[in-house]
């Protein structure tokens, strides 16, 4: 298939259809509304369900319900909307239901603004909803990667029976880039007979399936938490993804940056290379599980004097970078929020300041 | 080689579309492209702008503060963005609506009577295509034929508008090459 020029938001919508997801529940919010706009036209063509809910809270529980019935489900929103979905996300994690959620982040806190930001790193990777759960979190840095990650997210959600979050920002949603759609996945969740409440007549087992996140006895709830914990440990073993950039040579400093911000960092690295200054970059593609070992090893290189986390927020991922580096090198943060996007020149200036 | 082109004007002048047509033409030629709009809290009749990056390598930052070229379709856009253009770039001025100059002597300034000419052709909405064609002819960033193809593809569902658009493109090209 030839490359087509598509807006990130529209490509994300098409990717979900290509992945065999025909159930979309959402509530409009800038800067991701084009996903809904695109799917309200496309899903009826595929005999799918497009439902604009009365609120994000409702949309997220529609996700819960349809996922519980064994359907492949999808929603998209932006920061404040994802906050409203926090409760249902926690319930889905507790009840072990697969779902794919996309957060095209805008600036916060509160109603904030509508311009690109990465202020929901903590929300996606450390909780957001209540209780002990994790979201497998993917962070695309191009429209093409967004398409591939959305498609893969459905497989991962079903493999782990856990919600998967795609964390993009307003830039990714609004920009147009060439994309090529990979072959589609199969429609039916392969393991749904193990958990879906889709009627005894629809599966080859006499075991009744129960979808719930309520475990009133302490031992039962502890048991459920241990099951979840075991899954998160499996994700850490098998699902860590990252990209290394300019890390073969002797770089003086390691940048860590995700999503669209990482591309600005790459431009800064290329500019510094022309001046004879070598800088490496690790771009986490999964934010949970985080590429701990890759960052640890990259920082351990003798030439590397320190690490710098560059984010469109006031310093969130830097805490994970500090955890990985574990005091072996100085770690600092550089960033902006509210929709202010640093230029490559500003990143270059900060790198030079850190190098001293 | 990377070029960044900023398109700016009033909402309703087809600014985002100009950028998209150029991006489609570049994509057709196998180049890397990124198109990014302004999507701030704007209102109807307010300013609209977009940036297109065309490169022969994967594109790093799609957010550009200093574009190589500027197509200014109204006066506020020229005043705001002319100082940001890199030396040696092109500044195209829609002279029908902009009575002033760019004030830059280190760029290739071209003045195109795009809105006036569009009115003469019977459709003011075609001013964007006239300006874009003038820019393509002058900059040679993409082949003129690729731009024509991109316009035709965009109008695939409104085929009756194609002859008018192609005529507008020829006018734009002629104006740009005769300056």
Coordinates of C-alpha atoms in Angstrom, one line a residue:
Chain A
X1 CA 0.0 0.0 0.0
X2 CA 1.3 3.4 -0.9
X3 CA 2.1 6.0 1.7
X4 CA -0.7 8.5 2.3
X5 CA -0.6 11.9 4.0
X6 CA -2.7 11.8 7.1
X7 CA -3.3 13.8 10.3
X8 CA -2.2 11.9 13.4
X9 CA -5.7 11.9 14.9
X10 CA -7.2 10.4 11.7
X11 CA -4.4 7.9 11.3
X12 CA -5.0 6.7 14.9
X13 CA -8.7 6.2 14.1
X14 CA -7.9 4.2 10.9
X15 CA -5.3 2.1 12.7
X16 CA -8.0 1.0 15.3
X17 CA -10.2 -0.1 12.4
X18 CA -7.3 -1.9 10.7
X19 CA -6.7 -3.7 14.0
X20 CA -10.2 -5.0 14.0
X21 CA -11.6 -2.7 16.6
X22 CA -15.2 -1.7 15.7
X23 CA -16.3 -0.3 19.0
X24 CA -15.5 3.3 19.8
X25 CA -16.9 5.3 22.7
X26 CA -15.8 8.8 23.3
X27 CA -16.5 12.4 24.1
X28 CA -15.0 15.2 22.1
X29 CA -12.1 17.3 23.4
X30 CA -9.4 19.3 21.7
X31 CA -6.8 18.4 20.4
X32 CA -8.0 14.9 19.7
X33 CA -11.5 15.5 18.3
X34 CA -10.5 14.6 14.8
X35 CA -10.3 10.9 15.9
X36 CA -14.0 11.0 16.7
X37 CA -14.8 13.1 13.6
X38 CA -13.0 10.5 11.5
X39 CA -14.5 7.4 13.2
X40 CA -18.1 8.7 13.1
X41 CA -17.8 8.6 9.3
X42 CA -15.7 5.4 9.0
X43 CA -17.1 3.1 11.6
X44 CA -20.6 2.9 10.1
X45 CA -19.0 2.0 6.8
X46 CA -17.5 -1.0 8.6
X47 CA -20.7 -1.9 10.5
X48 CA -19.0 -0.8 13.7
X49 CA -20.3 1.2 16.7
X50 CA -19.5 4.9 17.0
X51 CA -21.1 6.2 20.2
X52 CA -20.6 9.8 21.5
X53 CA -21.2 9.4 25.2
X54 CA -22.7 12.0 27.5
X55 CA -19.3 12.4 29.2
X56 CA -15.9 10.8 29.5
X57 CA -17.0 8.9 32.6
X58 CA -19.8 7.3 30.6
X59 CA -17.5 6.6 27.6
X60 CA -15.1 4.8 29.8
X61 CA -17.8 2.6 31.4
X62 CA -19.1 1.7 27.9
X63 CA -15.6 0.5 27.2
X64 CA -15.7 -1.6 30.4
X65 CA -19.1 -3.1 29.5
X66 CA -18.2 -3.9 25.9
X67 CA -14.8 -5.3 26.9
X68 CA -16.5 -7.4 29.5
X69 CA -18.6 -8.9 26.7
X70 CA -15.4 -9.8 24.8
X71 CA -15.4 -7.0 22.3
X72 CA -12.3 -5.1 21.1
X73 CA -12.8 -1.6 22.5
X74 CA -11.2 1.8 22.0
X75 CA -11.4 5.4 23.2
X76 CA -9.5 8.6 22.7
X77 CA -9.4 11.7 24.8
X78 CA -7.2 14.5 26.0
X79 CA -5.8 15.1 29.5
X80 CA -8.9 16.3 31.5
X81 CA -11.0 13.7 29.8
X82 CA -8.5 11.0 30.8
X83 CA -8.8 12.2 34.4
X84 CA -12.5 11.6 34.2
X85 CA -11.9 8.1 32.9
X86 CA -9.5 7.3 35.8
X87 CA -12.0 5.4 37.8
X88 CA -13.1 3.1 35.0
X89 CA -9.5 2.5 34.0
X90 CA -8.8 1.3 37.5
X91 CA -11.9 -0.9 37.4
X92 CA -10.8 -2.4 34.0
X93 CA -7.3 -3.1 35.4
X94 CA -8.8 -4.7 38.5
X95 CA -11.2 -6.8 36.5
X96 CA -8.4 -7.6 34.0
X97 CA -10.2 -6.3 30.9
X98 CA -8.3 -5.4 27.7
X99 CA -9.0 -1.9 26.3
X100 CA -7.0 0.6 24.3
X101 CA -7.0 4.3 25.3
X102 CA -5.3 7.2 23.6
X103 CA -4.4 10.4 25.4
X104 CA -3.5 13.2 23.0
X105 CA -2.1 15.4 25.8
X106 CA -2.8 19.1 26.2
X107 CA -1.4 21.4 28.8
X108 CA -2.6 21.3 32.4
X109 CA -3.3 21.1 35.3
X110 CA -7.0 21.8 35.4
X111 CA -8.7 22.8 32.2
X112 CA -5.3 24.1 31.2
X113 CA -4.9 24.9 27.5
X114 CA -5.3 23.0 24.2
X115 CA -1.7 23.1 23.0
X116 CA 0.7 20.1 23.1
X117 CA 2.2 19.0 26.4
X118 CA 3.5 15.9 28.2
X119 CA 2.1 16.6 31.6
X120 CA 0.3 13.3 32.0
X121 CA 3.4 11.1 32.3
X122 CA 2.8 10.5 36.0
X123 CA -0.9 9.9 35.3
X124 CA -0.2 7.3 32.7
X125 CA 2.7 5.5 34.3
X126 CA 2.1 5.8 38.0
X127 CA -1.6 5.5 38.4
X128 CA -4.2 8.2 37.5
X129 CA -7.0 6.0 38.9
X130 CA -6.9 4.5 42.4
X131 CA -5.4 1.3 43.6
X132 CA -2.4 -0.8 42.7
X133 CA -2.4 -1.1 38.9
X134 CA -0.3 -0.2 35.9
X135 CA -1.0 0.7 32.3
X136 CA 1.2 -0.6 29.6
X137 CA 2.0 2.8 28.1
X138 CA 3.3 3.4 24.6
X139 CA 4.7 6.7 23.4
X140 CA 4.8 7.3 19.6
X141 CA 7.0 9.9 18.1
X142 CA 5.6 10.0 14.6
X143 CA 2.3 9.4 12.8
X144 CA 3.6 6.2 11.4
X145 CA 4.7 5.0 14.8
X146 CA 1.3 6.0 16.3
X147 CA -0.4 3.8 13.7
X148 CA 1.9 0.8 14.5
X149 CA 1.5 1.3 18.3
X150 CA -2.3 1.6 18.2
X151 CA -2.5 -1.7 16.2
X152 CA -0.1 -3.4 18.5
X153 CA -1.8 -2.1 21.6
X154 CA -4.9 -4.3 20.9
X155 CA -2.6 -7.4 20.9
X156 CA -0.9 -6.3 24.0
X157 CA -4.1 -5.4 25.8
X158 CA -5.5 -8.9 25.1
X159 CA -2.2 -10.7 25.8
X160 CA -2.1 -9.2 29.3
X161 CA -5.8 -8.6 29.8
X162 CA -5.0 -5.0 30.9
X163 CA -5.8 -1.6 29.5
X164 CA -3.1 -0.1 27.2
X165 CA -2.5 3.6 27.0
X166 CA -1.1 5.4 24.0
X167 CA 0.4 8.7 25.2
X168 CA 0.8 11.2 22.4
X169 CA 0.5 15.0 22.4
X170 CA -1.3 17.7 20.5
X171 CA 1.5 18.0 18.0
X172 CA 1.2 14.3 17.1
X173 CA -2.6 14.5 16.8
X174 CA -2.6 17.7 14.7
X175 CA 0.3 17.1 12.3
X176 CA 0.2 15.4 8.9
X177 CA 2.8 12.9 7.9
X178 CA 3.1 10.1 5.4
X179 CA 1.8 6.8 6.7
X180 CA 1.6 3.2 5.5
X181 CA -0.8 0.8 7.2
X182 CA 0.5 -2.6 8.1
X183 CA -1.7 -5.7 7.5
X184 CA -4.6 -5.9 9.9
X185 CA -4.9 -8.1 12.9
X186 CA -7.7 -10.6 13.4
X187 CA -11.0 -9.2 14.9
X188 CA -11.8 -11.7 17.6
X189 CA -9.7 -11.5 20.8
X190 CA -8.0 -14.9 20.8
X191 CA -8.4 -15.6 24.6
X192 CA -11.8 -14.1 25.3
X193 CA -13.4 -17.4 26.2
X194 CA -11.3 -17.4 29.3
X195 CA -12.8 -14.2 30.7
X196 CA -15.6 -12.7 28.5
X197 CA -19.2 -12.8 29.8
X198 CA -20.5 -13.5 26.3
X199 CA -22.9 -16.3 27.2
X200 CA -22.2 -20.0 27.9
X201 CA -23.5 -20.9 24.4
X202 CA -20.7 -18.9 22.8
X203 CA -17.8 -20.8 24.3
X204 CA -16.4 -24.3 24.7
X205 CA -16.3 -24.3 28.5
X206 CA -18.6 -24.9 31.4
X207 CA -16.7 -22.5 33.6
X208 CA -18.8 -19.3 34.3
X209 CA -16.8 -16.2 33.7
X210 CA -17.3 -13.3 36.1
X211 CA -16.1 -9.8 35.4
X212 CA -15.5 -7.9 38.6
X213 CA -13.0 -5.8 40.5
X214 CA -14.7 -6.2 43.9
X215 CA -13.0 -8.7 46.3
X216 CA -14.4 -8.1 49.8
X217 CA -12.2 -10.5 51.7
X218 CA -8.6 -9.4 52.3
X219 CA -7.0 -12.6 51.1
X220 CA -9.0 -12.6 47.8
X221 CA -8.1 -9.0 47.1
X222 CA -4.4 -9.7 48.0
X223 CA -4.6 -12.6 45.6
X224 CA -5.9 -10.5 42.8
X225 CA -3.2 -7.9 43.4
X226 CA -0.6 -10.6 43.2
X227 CA -2.0 -11.8 39.9
X228 CA -1.8 -8.2 38.6
X229 CA 1.7 -7.8 40.0
X230 CA 2.8 -11.0 38.2
X231 CA 1.5 -9.5 34.9
X232 CA 3.3 -6.3 35.4
X233 CA 6.5 -8.2 36.0
X234 CA 5.9 -10.1 32.8
X235 CA 5.5 -6.8 30.9
X236 CA 8.9 -5.7 32.3
X237 CA 10.5 -8.9 31.0
X238 CA 9.0 -8.9 27.6
X239 CA 7.6 -5.5 26.5
X240 CA 10.3 -2.9 27.0
X241 CA 10.9 -0.9 23.8
X242 CA 13.2 2.0 23.2
X243 CA 15.2 3.7 20.5
X244 CA 18.9 4.6 20.8
X245 CA 20.2 7.5 18.8
X246 CA 23.9 8.4 18.3
X247 CA 24.9 6.1 21.1
X248 CA 27.6 4.1 19.3
X249 CA 30.4 6.6 19.8
X250 CA 31.7 8.4 22.9
X251 CA 29.0 10.8 23.8
X252 CA 29.5 13.2 26.6
X253 CA 25.9 13.4 27.8
X254 CA 22.8 11.2 27.5
X255 CA 19.5 12.7 26.7
X256 CA 16.3 10.9 27.6
X257 CA 13.2 12.1 25.9
X258 CA 9.9 10.6 24.6
X259 CA 7.3 11.3 22.0
X260 CA 7.5 14.4 19.8
X261 CA 10.0 16.1 22.1
X262 CA 12.5 13.4 21.2
X263 CA 12.5 14.6 17.6
X264 CA 13.5 18.1 18.7
X265 CA 16.3 16.5 20.7
X266 CA 17.5 14.6 17.6
X267 CA 17.7 17.8 15.7
X268 CA 19.7 19.3 18.6
X269 CA 22.0 16.2 18.6
X270 CA 22.6 16.6 14.8
X271 CA 23.4 20.3 15.2
X272 CA 25.9 19.6 18.0
X273 CA 27.5 16.8 16.0
X274 CA 28.5 19.4 13.4
X275 CA 30.2 21.3 16.2
X276 CA 32.1 18.1 17.2
X277 CA 30.0 17.5 20.3
X278 CA 28.7 14.0 20.7
X279 CA 25.4 13.5 22.5
X280 CA 23.4 10.3 22.8
X281 CA 19.7 9.8 23.2
X282 CA 17.5 7.0 24.6
X283 CA 13.9 7.4 23.6
X284 CA 11.6 5.2 25.7
X285 CA 8.9 3.8 23.4
X286 CA 7.3 2.1 26.4
X287 CA 7.0 4.4 29.4
X288 CA 5.7 1.5 31.4
X289 CA 7.6 -0.7 31.4
X290 CA 10.4 1.8 31.4
X291 CA 13.8 0.9 29.8
X292 CA 15.7 0.9 33.1
X293 CA 18.5 -1.3 32.0
X294 CA 19.1 0.5 28.6
X295 CA 19.4 3.9 30.4
X296 CA 21.6 2.4 33.2
X297 CA 24.0 1.0 30.6
X298 CA 24.0 4.1 28.4
X299 CA 24.9 6.3 31.3
X300 CA 27.6 3.9 32.5
X301 CA 29.6 4.6 29.4
X302 CA 32.9 6.2 30.6
X303 CA 32.6 9.2 28.2
X304 CA 29.1 10.0 29.6
X305 CA 29.3 12.7 32.2
X306 CA 25.6 13.1 33.0
X307 CA 22.0 12.5 31.9
X308 CA 19.4 15.1 30.9
X309 CA 15.7 14.4 30.7
X310 CA 13.9 16.7 28.2
X311 CA 10.2 16.8 28.6
X312 CA 7.2 19.0 27.8
X313 CA 6.3 19.2 31.5
X314 CA 7.9 20.5 34.7
X315 CA 9.9 17.3 35.3
X316 CA 8.2 14.0 35.6
X317 CA 10.1 11.3 33.6
X318 CA 13.3 12.7 35.2
X319 CA 12.3 10.8 38.4
X320 CA 12.4 7.5 36.5
X321 CA 15.7 8.5 34.9
X322 CA 17.1 9.3 38.4
X323 CA 15.9 5.9 39.6
X324 CA 17.7 4.2 36.8
X325 CA 21.0 6.2 37.1
X326 CA 20.8 5.6 40.8
X327 CA 23.3 8.4 41.8
X328 CA 26.1 7.2 39.4
X329 CA 25.9 10.4 37.4
X330 CA 24.2 13.8 37.8
X331 CA 20.7 13.8 36.3
X332 CA 18.9 17.0 35.4
X333 CA 15.7 18.1 33.7
X334 CA 14.9 20.6 31.0
X335 CA 11.4 21.3 29.8
X336 CA 8.6 23.7 29.1
X337 CA 4.8 23.3 29.6
X338 CA 1.5 24.8 28.6
X339 CA 2.2 24.4 24.8
X340 CA 5.6 26.1 24.7
X341 CA 7.8 23.9 22.5
X342 CA 11.5 24.2 22.9
X343 CA 13.5 24.7 19.7
X344 CA 16.5 22.6 18.9
X345 CA 18.7 25.7 19.6
X346 CA 17.3 25.9 23.2
X347 CA 18.0 22.2 23.8
X348 CA 21.5 22.8 22.4
X349 CA 22.0 25.7 24.8
X350 CA 20.8 23.7 27.8
X351 CA 23.1 20.8 26.9
X352 CA 26.1 23.2 26.7
X353 CA 25.1 24.7 30.0
X354 CA 25.0 21.2 31.7
X355 CA 28.3 20.3 30.1
X356 CA 29.7 23.5 31.5
Chain B
X1 CA 18.5 19.4 2.4
X2 CA 15.6 20.6 4.4
X3 CA 13.2 23.4 3.6
X4 CA 10.5 24.9 5.9
X5 CA 7.6 26.8 4.4
X6 CA 5.2 28.9 6.4
X7 CA 1.8 29.7 5.1
X8 CA -0.1 32.5 6.9
X9 CA -3.3 34.5 6.5
X10 CA -6.9 34.9 7.6
X11 CA -9.0 31.9 8.5
X12 CA -11.0 31.2 5.3
X13 CA -8.2 32.0 2.8
X14 CA -7.4 28.3 2.4
X15 CA -4.1 28.6 4.2
X16 CA -4.0 25.0 5.7
X17 CA -5.0 23.7 2.3
X18 CA -2.1 25.5 0.5
X19 CA 0.3 23.7 2.9
X20 CA -1.4 20.4 2.4
X21 CA -1.2 20.6 -1.4
X22 CA 2.5 21.4 -1.2
X23 CA 3.0 18.5 1.2
X24 CA 1.1 16.1 -1.1
X25 CA 3.3 17.2 -4.0
X26 CA 6.5 16.6 -2.1
X27 CA 5.2 13.2 -0.9
X28 CA 4.5 12.2 -4.5
X29 CA 8.2 13.0 -5.2
X30 CA 9.2 10.6 -2.5
X31 CA 10.4 13.3 0.0
X32 CA 9.9 13.3 3.7
X33 CA 7.2 15.7 4.7
X34 CA 5.5 17.0 7.8
X35 CA 2.6 19.5 7.9
X36 CA 1.7 21.1 11.2
X37 CA -1.1 23.7 11.6
X38 CA -1.6 26.4 14.2
X39 CA -4.5 25.2 16.3
X40 CA -4.5 27.7 19.1
X41 CA -7.7 29.3 20.5
X42 CA -8.4 31.0 17.1
X43 CA -11.7 32.4 15.9
X44 CA -13.3 32.8 12.5
X45 CA -11.6 35.5 10.6
X46 CA -8.6 35.3 12.9
X47 CA -5.1 34.4 11.8
X48 CA -4.4 30.9 10.5
X49 CA -1.0 29.5 9.7
X50 CA 0.7 26.2 9.0
X51 CA 4.2 25.0 8.4
X52 CA 5.4 22.4 5.9
X53 CA 8.8 20.8 6.3
X54 CA 10.2 19.0 3.2
X55 CA 13.4 17.0 3.5
X56 CA 15.4 14.2 2.0
X57 CA 16.1 12.8 5.5
X58 CA 13.7 11.9 8.4
X59 CA 12.4 15.1 9.8
X60 CA 13.4 16.0 13.4
X61 CA 11.5 18.9 14.8
X62 CA 8.4 19.7 12.9
X63 CA 8.0 22.9 14.9
X64 CA 9.8 25.7 13.1
X65 CA 10.5 29.2 14.5
X66 CA 12.6 30.3 11.6
X67 CA 11.2 29.1 8.3
X68 CA 13.1 29.2 5.0
X69 CA 10.2 30.6 3.1
X70 CA 7.0 32.5 3.9
X71 CA 3.8 32.9 1.9
X72 CA 1.9 35.9 3.5
X73 CA -1.7 36.2 2.4
X74 CA -2.6 39.1 4.7
X75 CA -0.8 42.1 6.3
X76 CA -0.7 40.9 10.0
X77 CA 0.9 37.7 8.8
X78 CA 3.6 39.5 6.9
X79 CA 4.3 41.8 9.8
X80 CA 4.4 39.0 12.3
X81 CA 6.5 36.4 10.3
X82 CA 8.7 38.4 7.8
X83 CA 11.4 39.0 10.4
X84 CA 11.6 35.2 11.2
X85 CA 12.4 34.1 7.6
X86 CA 15.9 32.8 7.1
X87 CA 18.2 34.9 4.8
X88 CA 18.1 33.7 1.2
X89 CA 14.5 32.5 1.5
X90 CA 11.5 33.6 -0.5
X91 CA 8.8 35.9 1.0
X92 CA 5.7 35.9 -1.2
X93 CA 3.4 38.8 -0.6
X94 CA -0.3 38.8 -1.5
X95 CA -0.1 42.4 -2.8
X96 CA -3.9 42.7 -3.3
X97 CA -4.3 42.8 0.5
X98 CA -0.9 43.9 1.6
X99 CA 0.2 47.4 0.8
X100 CA 3.6 47.2 2.5
X101 CA 6.9 45.4 1.8
X102 CA 8.6 42.8 3.8
X103 CA 11.4 45.2 4.9
X104 CA 14.0 42.5 4.2
X105 CA 16.8 42.9 1.6
X106 CA 18.3 39.5 2.3
X107 CA 15.4 37.5 0.8
X108 CA 13.8 37.0 -2.5
X109 CA 10.6 39.0 -2.2
X110 CA 7.9 38.4 -4.7
X111 CA 4.6 40.3 -4.9
X112 CA 1.6 38.4 -6.3
X113 CA -1.8 40.1 -6.8
X114 CA -3.4 36.8 -5.7
X115 CA -6.8 37.9 -4.4
X116 CA -7.3 40.5 -7.2
X117 CA -6.5 37.9 -9.8
X118 CA -8.7 35.4 -8.2
X119 CA -11.6 37.8 -8.3
X120 CA -10.8 38.4 -12.0
X121 CA -11.0 34.7 -12.6
X122 CA -14.4 34.7 -10.9
X123 CA -13.7 33.0 -7.6
X124 CA -11.9 34.7 -4.7
X125 CA -11.3 31.4 -3.0
X126 CA -8.7 30.5 -5.7
X127 CA -6.2 33.1 -4.4
X128 CA -4.4 30.4 -2.4
X129 CA -3.8 28.3 -5.5
X130 CA -2.4 31.3 -7.4
X131 CA 0.0 32.2 -4.6
X132 CA 1.1 28.6 -4.1
X133 CA 1.7 28.1 -7.8
X134 CA 3.8 31.3 -7.9
X135 CA 5.8 30.0 -5.0
X136 CA 6.3 26.6 -6.5
X137 CA 7.4 28.1 -9.8
X138 CA 9.8 30.4 -8.1
X139 CA 11.3 28.1 -5.5
X140 CA 11.3 24.9 -7.6
X141 CA 10.9 23.0 -4.3
X142 CA 8.7 20.5 -6.1
X143 CA 8.1 20.1 -9.8
X144 CA 5.2 22.2 -11.1
X145 CA 3.6 19.0 -12.5
X146 CA 3.6 17.5 -9.0
X147 CA 1.7 20.5 -7.6
X148 CA -0.7 20.2 -10.5
X149 CA -1.3 16.5 -9.7
X150 CA -1.8 17.3 -6.1
X151 CA -4.4 20.0 -6.9
X152 CA -6.2 17.6 -9.2
X153 CA -6.2 14.8 -6.6
X154 CA -7.6 17.2 -4.0
X155 CA -10.4 18.1 -6.4
X156 CA -11.2 14.5 -7.3
X157 CA -14.7 14.9 -5.9
X158 CA -15.2 18.4 -7.4
X159 CA -13.9 17.7 -10.9
X160 CA -15.7 20.7 -12.4
X161 CA -13.4 23.0 -10.5
X162 CA -10.2 21.5 -12.0
X163 CA -10.0 23.7 -15.2
X164 CA -10.3 26.9 -13.2
X165 CA -7.7 25.7 -10.7
X166 CA -5.2 24.8 -13.5
X167 CA -5.8 28.2 -15.1
X168 CA -5.1 29.9 -11.8
X169 CA -1.9 27.8 -11.5
X170 CA -0.6 29.0 -14.9
X171 CA -1.4 32.6 -13.9
X172 CA 0.5 32.3 -10.7
X173 CA 3.5 30.7 -12.4
X174 CA 3.6 33.4 -15.1
X175 CA 3.5 36.2 -12.5
X176 CA 6.3 34.6 -10.4
X177 CA 8.6 34.0 -13.3
X178 CA 8.2 37.6 -14.7
X179 CA 9.4 39.3 -11.6

